[in-house]
mmCIF file of C-alpha atoms and ligand atoms in Angstrom:
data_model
loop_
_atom_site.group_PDB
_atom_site.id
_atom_site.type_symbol
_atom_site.label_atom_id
_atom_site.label_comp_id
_atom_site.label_asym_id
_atom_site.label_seq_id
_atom_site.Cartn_x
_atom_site.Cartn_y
_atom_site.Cartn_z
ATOM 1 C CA UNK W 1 42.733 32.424 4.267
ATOM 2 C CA UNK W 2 44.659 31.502 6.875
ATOM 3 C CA UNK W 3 48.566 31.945 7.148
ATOM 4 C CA UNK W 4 50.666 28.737 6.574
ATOM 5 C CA UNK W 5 52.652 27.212 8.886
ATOM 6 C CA UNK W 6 55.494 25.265 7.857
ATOM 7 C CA UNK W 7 57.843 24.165 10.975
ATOM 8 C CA UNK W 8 61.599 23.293 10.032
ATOM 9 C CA UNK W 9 63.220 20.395 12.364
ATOM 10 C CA UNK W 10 66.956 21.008 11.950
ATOM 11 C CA UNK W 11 70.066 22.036 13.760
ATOM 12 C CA UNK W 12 70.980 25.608 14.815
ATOM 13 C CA UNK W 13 73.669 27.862 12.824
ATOM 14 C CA UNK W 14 75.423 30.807 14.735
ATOM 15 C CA UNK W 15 76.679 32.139 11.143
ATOM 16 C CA UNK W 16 73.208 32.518 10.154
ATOM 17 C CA UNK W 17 73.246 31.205 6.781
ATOM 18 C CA UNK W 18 72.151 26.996 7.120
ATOM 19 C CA UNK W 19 69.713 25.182 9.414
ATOM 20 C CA UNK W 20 67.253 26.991 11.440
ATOM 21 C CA UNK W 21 68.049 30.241 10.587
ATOM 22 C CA UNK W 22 67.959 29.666 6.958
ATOM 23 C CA UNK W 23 64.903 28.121 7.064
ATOM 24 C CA UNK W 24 62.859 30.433 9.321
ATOM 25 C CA UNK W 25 64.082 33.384 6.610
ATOM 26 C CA UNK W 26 63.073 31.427 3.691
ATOM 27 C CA UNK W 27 59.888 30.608 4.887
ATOM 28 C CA UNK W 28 59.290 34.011 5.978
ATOM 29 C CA UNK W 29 59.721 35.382 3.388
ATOM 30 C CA UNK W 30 57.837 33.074 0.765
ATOM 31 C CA UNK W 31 54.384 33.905 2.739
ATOM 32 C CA UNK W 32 54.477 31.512 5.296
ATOM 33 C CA UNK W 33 54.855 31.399 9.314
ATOM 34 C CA UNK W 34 58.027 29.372 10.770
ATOM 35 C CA UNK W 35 57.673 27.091 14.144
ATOM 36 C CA UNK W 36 60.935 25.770 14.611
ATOM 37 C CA UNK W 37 62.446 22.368 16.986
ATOM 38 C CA UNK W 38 66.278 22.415 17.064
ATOM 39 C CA UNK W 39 68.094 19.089 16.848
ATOM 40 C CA UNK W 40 71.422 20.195 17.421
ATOM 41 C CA UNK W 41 73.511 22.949 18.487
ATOM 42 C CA UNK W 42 76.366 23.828 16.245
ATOM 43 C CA UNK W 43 79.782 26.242 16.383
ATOM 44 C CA UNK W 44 80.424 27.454 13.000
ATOM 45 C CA UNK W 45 81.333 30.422 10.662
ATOM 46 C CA UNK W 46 82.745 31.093 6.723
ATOM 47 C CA UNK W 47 85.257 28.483 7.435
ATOM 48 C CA UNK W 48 83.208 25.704 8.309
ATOM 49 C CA UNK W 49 81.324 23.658 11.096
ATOM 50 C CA UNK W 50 83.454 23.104 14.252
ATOM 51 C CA UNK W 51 81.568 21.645 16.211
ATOM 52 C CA UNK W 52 77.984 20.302 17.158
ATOM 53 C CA UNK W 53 76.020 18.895 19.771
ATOM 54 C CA UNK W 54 72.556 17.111 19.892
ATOM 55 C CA UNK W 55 69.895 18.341 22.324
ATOM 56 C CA UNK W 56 68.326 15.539 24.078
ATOM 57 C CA UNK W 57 65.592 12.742 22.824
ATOM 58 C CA UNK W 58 63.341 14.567 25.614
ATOM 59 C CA UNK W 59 63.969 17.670 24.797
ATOM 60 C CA UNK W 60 63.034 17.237 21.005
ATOM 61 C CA UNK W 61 60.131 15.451 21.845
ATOM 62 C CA UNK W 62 59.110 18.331 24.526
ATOM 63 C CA UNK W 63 59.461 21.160 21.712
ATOM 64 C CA UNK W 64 57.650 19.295 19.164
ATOM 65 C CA UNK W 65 54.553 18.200 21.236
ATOM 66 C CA UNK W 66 54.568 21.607 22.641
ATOM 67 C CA UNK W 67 53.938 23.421 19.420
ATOM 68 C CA UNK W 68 52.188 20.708 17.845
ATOM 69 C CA UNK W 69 49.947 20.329 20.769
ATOM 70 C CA UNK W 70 48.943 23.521 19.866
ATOM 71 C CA UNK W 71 49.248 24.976 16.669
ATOM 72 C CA UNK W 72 48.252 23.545 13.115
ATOM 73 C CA UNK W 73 51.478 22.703 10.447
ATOM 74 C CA UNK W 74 50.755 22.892 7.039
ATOM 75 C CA UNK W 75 54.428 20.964 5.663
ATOM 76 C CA UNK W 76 57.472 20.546 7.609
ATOM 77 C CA UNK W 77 61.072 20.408 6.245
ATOM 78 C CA UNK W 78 63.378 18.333 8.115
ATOM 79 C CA UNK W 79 67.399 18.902 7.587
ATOM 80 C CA UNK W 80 70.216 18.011 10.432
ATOM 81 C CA UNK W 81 69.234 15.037 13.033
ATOM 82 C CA UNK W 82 72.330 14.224 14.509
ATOM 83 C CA UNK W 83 72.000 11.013 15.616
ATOM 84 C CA UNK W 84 69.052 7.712 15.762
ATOM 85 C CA UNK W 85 67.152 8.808 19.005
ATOM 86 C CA UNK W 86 66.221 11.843 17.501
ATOM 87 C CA UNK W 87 65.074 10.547 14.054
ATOM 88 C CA UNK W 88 63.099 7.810 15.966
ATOM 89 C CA UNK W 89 61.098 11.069 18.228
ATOM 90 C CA UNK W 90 60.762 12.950 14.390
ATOM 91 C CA UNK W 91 59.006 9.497 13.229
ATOM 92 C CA UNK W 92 56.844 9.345 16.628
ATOM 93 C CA UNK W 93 55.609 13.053 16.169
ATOM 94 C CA UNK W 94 54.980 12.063 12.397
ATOM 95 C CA UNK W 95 52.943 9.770 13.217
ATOM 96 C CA UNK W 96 51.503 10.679 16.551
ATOM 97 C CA UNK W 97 50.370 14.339 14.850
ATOM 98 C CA UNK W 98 49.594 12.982 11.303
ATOM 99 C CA UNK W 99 52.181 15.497 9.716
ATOM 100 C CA UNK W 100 51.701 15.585 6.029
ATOM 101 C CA UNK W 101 53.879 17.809 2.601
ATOM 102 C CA UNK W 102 57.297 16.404 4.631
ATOM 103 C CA UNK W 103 60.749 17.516 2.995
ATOM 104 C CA UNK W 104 63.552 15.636 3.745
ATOM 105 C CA UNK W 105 67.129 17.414 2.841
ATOM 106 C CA UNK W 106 69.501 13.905 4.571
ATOM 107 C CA UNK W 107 72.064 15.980 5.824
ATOM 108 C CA UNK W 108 74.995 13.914 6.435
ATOM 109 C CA UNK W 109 78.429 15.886 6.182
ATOM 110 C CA UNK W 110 78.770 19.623 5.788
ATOM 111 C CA UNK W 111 80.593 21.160 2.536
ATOM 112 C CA UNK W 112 83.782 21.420 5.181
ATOM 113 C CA UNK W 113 83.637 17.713 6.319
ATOM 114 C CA UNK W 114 81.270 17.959 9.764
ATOM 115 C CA UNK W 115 79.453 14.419 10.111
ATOM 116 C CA UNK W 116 76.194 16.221 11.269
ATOM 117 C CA UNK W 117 74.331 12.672 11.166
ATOM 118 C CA UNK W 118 76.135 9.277 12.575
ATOM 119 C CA UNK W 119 76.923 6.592 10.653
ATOM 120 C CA UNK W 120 74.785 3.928 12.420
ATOM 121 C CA UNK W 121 71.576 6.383 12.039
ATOM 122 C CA UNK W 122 71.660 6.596 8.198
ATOM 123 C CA UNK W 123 69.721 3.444 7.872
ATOM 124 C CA UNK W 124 67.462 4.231 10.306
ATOM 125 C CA UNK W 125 66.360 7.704 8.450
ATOM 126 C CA UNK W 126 66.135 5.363 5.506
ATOM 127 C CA UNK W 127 64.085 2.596 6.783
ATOM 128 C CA UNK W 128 61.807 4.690 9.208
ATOM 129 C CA UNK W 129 61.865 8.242 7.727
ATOM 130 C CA UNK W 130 62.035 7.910 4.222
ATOM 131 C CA UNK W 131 58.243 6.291 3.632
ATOM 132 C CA UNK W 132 56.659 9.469 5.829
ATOM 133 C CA UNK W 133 58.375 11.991 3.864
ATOM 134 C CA UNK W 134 56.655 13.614 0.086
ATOM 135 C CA UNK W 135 60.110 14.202 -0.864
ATOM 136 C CA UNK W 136 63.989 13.358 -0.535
ATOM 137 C CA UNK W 137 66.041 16.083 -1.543
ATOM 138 C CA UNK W 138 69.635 14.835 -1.372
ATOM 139 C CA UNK W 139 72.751 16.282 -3.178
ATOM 140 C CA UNK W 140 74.968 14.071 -5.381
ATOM 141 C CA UNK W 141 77.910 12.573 -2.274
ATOM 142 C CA UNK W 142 74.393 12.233 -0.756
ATOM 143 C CA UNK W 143 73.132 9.858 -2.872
ATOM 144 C CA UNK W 144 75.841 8.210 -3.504
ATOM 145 C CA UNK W 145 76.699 7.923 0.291
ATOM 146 C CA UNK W 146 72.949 6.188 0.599
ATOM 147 C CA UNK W 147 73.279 4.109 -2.425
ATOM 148 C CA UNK W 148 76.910 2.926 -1.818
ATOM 149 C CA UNK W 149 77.257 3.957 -5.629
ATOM 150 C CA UNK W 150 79.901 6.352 -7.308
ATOM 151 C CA UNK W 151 77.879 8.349 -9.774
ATOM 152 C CA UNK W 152 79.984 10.999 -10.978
ATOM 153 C CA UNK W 153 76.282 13.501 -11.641
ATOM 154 C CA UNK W 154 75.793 13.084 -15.228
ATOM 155 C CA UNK W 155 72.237 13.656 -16.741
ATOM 156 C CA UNK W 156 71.537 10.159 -18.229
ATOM 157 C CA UNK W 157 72.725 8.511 -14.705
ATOM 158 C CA UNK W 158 69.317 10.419 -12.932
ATOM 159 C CA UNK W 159 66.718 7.514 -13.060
ATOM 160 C CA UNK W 160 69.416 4.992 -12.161
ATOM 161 C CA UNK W 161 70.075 6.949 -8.893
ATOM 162 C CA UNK W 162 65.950 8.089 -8.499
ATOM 163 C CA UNK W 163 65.216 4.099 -8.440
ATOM 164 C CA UNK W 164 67.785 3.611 -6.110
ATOM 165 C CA UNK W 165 66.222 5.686 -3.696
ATOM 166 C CA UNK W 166 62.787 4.676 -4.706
ATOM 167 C CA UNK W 167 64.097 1.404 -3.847
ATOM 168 C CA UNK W 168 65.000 2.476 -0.439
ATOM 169 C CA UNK W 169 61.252 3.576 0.422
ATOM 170 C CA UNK W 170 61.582 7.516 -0.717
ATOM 171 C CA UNK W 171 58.069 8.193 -2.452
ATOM 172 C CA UNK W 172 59.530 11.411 -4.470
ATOM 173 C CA UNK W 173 63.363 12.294 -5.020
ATOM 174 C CA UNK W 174 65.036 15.669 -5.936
ATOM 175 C CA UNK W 175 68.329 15.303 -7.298
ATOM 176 C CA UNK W 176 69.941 18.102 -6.964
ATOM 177 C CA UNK W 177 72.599 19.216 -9.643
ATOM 178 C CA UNK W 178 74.629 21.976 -7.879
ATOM 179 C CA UNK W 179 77.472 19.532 -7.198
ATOM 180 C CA UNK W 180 77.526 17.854 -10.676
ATOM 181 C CA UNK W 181 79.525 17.839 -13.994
ATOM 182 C CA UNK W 182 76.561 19.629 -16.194
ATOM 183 C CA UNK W 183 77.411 22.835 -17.073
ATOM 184 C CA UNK W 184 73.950 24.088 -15.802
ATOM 185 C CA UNK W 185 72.280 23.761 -12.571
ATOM 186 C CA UNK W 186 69.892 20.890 -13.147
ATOM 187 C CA UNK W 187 67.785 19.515 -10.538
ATOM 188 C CA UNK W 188 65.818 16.784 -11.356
ATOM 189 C CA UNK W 189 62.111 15.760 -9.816
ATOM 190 C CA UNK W 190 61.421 12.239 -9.846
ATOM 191 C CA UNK W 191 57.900 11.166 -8.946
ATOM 192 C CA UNK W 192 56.524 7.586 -9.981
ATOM 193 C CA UNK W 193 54.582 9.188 -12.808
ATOM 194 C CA UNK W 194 58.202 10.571 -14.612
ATOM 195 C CA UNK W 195 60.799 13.208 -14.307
ATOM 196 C CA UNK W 196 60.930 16.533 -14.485
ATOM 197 C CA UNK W 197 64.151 19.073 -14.395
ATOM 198 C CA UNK W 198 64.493 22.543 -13.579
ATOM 199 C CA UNK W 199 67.721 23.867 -14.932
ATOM 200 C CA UNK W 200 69.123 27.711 -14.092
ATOM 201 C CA UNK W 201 72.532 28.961 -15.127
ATOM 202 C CA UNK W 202 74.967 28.169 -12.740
ATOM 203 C CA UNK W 203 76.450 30.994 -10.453
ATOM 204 C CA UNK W 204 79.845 31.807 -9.900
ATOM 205 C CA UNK W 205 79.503 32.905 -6.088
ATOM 206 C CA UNK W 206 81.191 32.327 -2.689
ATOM 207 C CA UNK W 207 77.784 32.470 -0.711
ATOM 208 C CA UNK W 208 76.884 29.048 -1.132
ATOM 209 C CA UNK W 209 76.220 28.122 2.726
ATOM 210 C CA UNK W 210 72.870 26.883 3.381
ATOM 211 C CA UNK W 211 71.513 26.355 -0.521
ATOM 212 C CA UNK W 212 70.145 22.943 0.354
ATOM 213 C CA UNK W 213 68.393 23.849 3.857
ATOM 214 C CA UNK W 214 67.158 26.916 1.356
ATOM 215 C CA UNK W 215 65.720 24.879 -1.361
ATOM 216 C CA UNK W 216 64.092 22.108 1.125
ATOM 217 C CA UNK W 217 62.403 25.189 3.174
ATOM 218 C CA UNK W 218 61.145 26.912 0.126
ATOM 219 C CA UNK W 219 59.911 23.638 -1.191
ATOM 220 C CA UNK W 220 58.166 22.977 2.128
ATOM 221 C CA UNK W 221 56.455 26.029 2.198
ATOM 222 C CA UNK W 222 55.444 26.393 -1.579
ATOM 223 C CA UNK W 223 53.259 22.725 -0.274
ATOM 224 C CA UNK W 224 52.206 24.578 2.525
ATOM 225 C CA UNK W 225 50.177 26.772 0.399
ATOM 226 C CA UNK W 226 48.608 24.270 -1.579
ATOM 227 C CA UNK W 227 50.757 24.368 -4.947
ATOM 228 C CA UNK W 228 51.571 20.759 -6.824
ATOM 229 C CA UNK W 229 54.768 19.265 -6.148
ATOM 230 C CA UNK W 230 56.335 20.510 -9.366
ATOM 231 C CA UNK W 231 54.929 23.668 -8.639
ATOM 232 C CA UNK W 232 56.912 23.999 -5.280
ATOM 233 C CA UNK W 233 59.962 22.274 -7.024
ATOM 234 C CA UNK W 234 60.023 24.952 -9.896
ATOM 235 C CA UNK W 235 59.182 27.796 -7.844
ATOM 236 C CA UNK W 236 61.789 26.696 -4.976
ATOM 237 C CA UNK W 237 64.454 27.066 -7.190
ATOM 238 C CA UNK W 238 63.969 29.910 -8.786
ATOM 239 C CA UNK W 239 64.127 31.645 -5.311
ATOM 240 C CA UNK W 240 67.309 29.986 -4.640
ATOM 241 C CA UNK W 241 68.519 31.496 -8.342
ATOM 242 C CA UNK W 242 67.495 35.141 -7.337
ATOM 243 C CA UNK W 243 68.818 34.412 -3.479
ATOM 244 C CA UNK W 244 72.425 33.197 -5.548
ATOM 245 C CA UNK W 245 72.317 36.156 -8.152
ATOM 246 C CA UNK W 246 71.795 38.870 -5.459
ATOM 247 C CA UNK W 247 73.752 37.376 -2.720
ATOM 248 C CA UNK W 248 76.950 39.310 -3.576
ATOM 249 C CA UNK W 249 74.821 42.416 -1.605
ATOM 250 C CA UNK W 250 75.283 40.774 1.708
ATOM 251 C CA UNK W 251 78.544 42.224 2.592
ATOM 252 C CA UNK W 252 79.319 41.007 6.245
ATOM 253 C CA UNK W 253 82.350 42.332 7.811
ATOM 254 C CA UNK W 254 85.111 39.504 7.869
ATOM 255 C CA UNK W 255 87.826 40.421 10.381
ATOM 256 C CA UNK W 256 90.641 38.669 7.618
ATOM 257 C CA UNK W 257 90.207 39.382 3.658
ATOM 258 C CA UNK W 258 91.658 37.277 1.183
ATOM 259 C CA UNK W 259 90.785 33.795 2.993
ATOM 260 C CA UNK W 260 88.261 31.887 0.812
ATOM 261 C CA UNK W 261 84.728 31.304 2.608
ATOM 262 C CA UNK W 262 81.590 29.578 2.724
ATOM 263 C CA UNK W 263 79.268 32.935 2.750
ATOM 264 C CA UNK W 264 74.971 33.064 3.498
ATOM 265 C CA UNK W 265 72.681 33.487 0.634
ATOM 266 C CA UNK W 266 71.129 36.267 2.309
HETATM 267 N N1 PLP P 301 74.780 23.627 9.758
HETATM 268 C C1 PLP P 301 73.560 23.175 9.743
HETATM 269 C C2 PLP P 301 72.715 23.403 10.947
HETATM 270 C C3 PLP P 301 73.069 22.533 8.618
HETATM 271 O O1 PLP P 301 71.817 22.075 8.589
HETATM 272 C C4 PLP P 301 73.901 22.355 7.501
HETATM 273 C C5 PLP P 301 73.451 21.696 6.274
HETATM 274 O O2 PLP P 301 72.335 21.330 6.100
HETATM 275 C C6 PLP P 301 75.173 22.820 7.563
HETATM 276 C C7 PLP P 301 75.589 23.455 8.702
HETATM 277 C C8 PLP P 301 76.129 22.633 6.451
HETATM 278 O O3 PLP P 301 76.030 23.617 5.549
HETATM 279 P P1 PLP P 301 77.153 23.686 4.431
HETATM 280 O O4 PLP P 301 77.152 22.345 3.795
HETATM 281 O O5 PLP P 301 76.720 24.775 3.547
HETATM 282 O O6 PLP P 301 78.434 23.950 5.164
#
């Protein structure tokens, strides 16, 4: 059998814990072989992102028809796009290559208030990107910022927000729970056929950076080896748990103590 590939279209983190990096280690280590395309540079570290900047149209389009000219993808997870011309070269290469098993984490704003996507090229992701992709994995100021709703991440509001989206062209939806009211993690899959959640204990941690680029990678490459969408869903997230449970290991050394920080899973 041959080694999957699964290549991760997203921006670049420095810190090492989100994007790229997080990504390429995930898939890694769940079995499968990373190819990579950066979107965007980015500045950041514990505190927060501090700055960013896109690469070019061309230059997205040259990494991705390079590799794909060449080498066979099995899924693809796509996280930070920065801006419209460089959704519009992702849905060329979709297309152009036949990708199939795409993940979708819409990354709009990082935890300490980064826009990492513009404003005008949300509806463009929606109306162009959305239909291509297997799955939309969005967080709960996510959906909300899509639907123009306030759900305040209660259980029973989950198929109100999943039709939303549906509604907007995504063919599967994750809601993800880590930023709701439920005392437990709950992330809900919503394919047309019903819903299924996947609920772990939540953990009481500081390394937090990079959970959804995580969950979307390990997602991506759990389809990458053939296994069902729930299958990838339930097994995804008990990676993150373990990642989240054994994360306190990663001691990196902070040049100030007692400031409060965004930390890597691992
Ligand atoms: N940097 C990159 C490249 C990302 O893709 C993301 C989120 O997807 C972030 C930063 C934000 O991570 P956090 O929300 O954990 O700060």
């Amino acid at each position: 059998m041959h080694t999957p590939t699964v290549l991760t279209i997203a921006g670049f983190d420095p810190y090492g814990g989100a994007g790229i990096q997080i990504d390429t280690k995930t898939i890694h280590a769940l079995g499968g072989y990373a190819l990579s395309a950066t979107t965007a540079i980015t500045a950041q570290n514990s505190q927060g992102v501090v700055g960013t900047e896109p690469v070019s149209s061309e230059m997205l389009r040259l990494q991705l028809a390079t590799l794909l000219d060449d080498v066979n993808v099995d899924a693809v997870k796509i996280g930070m796009l920065s801006n419209t011309g460089l959704i519009e070269v992702v849905v060329d290469m979709i297309k152009q290559y036949q990708l199939t098993n795409i993940v979708l984490d819409p990354v709009l704003v990082s935890s300490s208030g980064m826009r990492l996507l513009t404003m005008d090229a949300i509806e463009v992701m929606v109306s162009h990107l959305f239909p291509l992709c297997c799955l939309v994995t969005p967080n709960l100021m996510e959906t909300n910022t899509l639907l123009g709703t306030e759900y305040k991440g209660a259980l029973k509001e989950n198929l109100l927000m999943a039709h939303g989206l549906f509604e907007l062209g995504a063919e599967c939806v994750l809601l993800k729970g880590g930023h709701t009211l439920e005392k437990e993690a709950v992330d809900c899959l919503v394919e047309p056929s019903g819903m299924a959640c996947f609920s772990t204990p939540r953990v009481e941690t500081s390394h937090t950076h990079g959970t959804g680029c995580l969950l979307s990678s390990a997602i991506a490459t759990h389809l990458s080896k053939g296994l069902s969408l729930k299958e990838s869903v339930h097994y995804a997230k008990d990676f993150l748990y373990d990642k989240l449970c054994c994360s306190g290991g990663l001691k990196l050394q902070y040049q100030e103590v007692n400031i409060s920080r965004s930390e890597p899973l691992f």
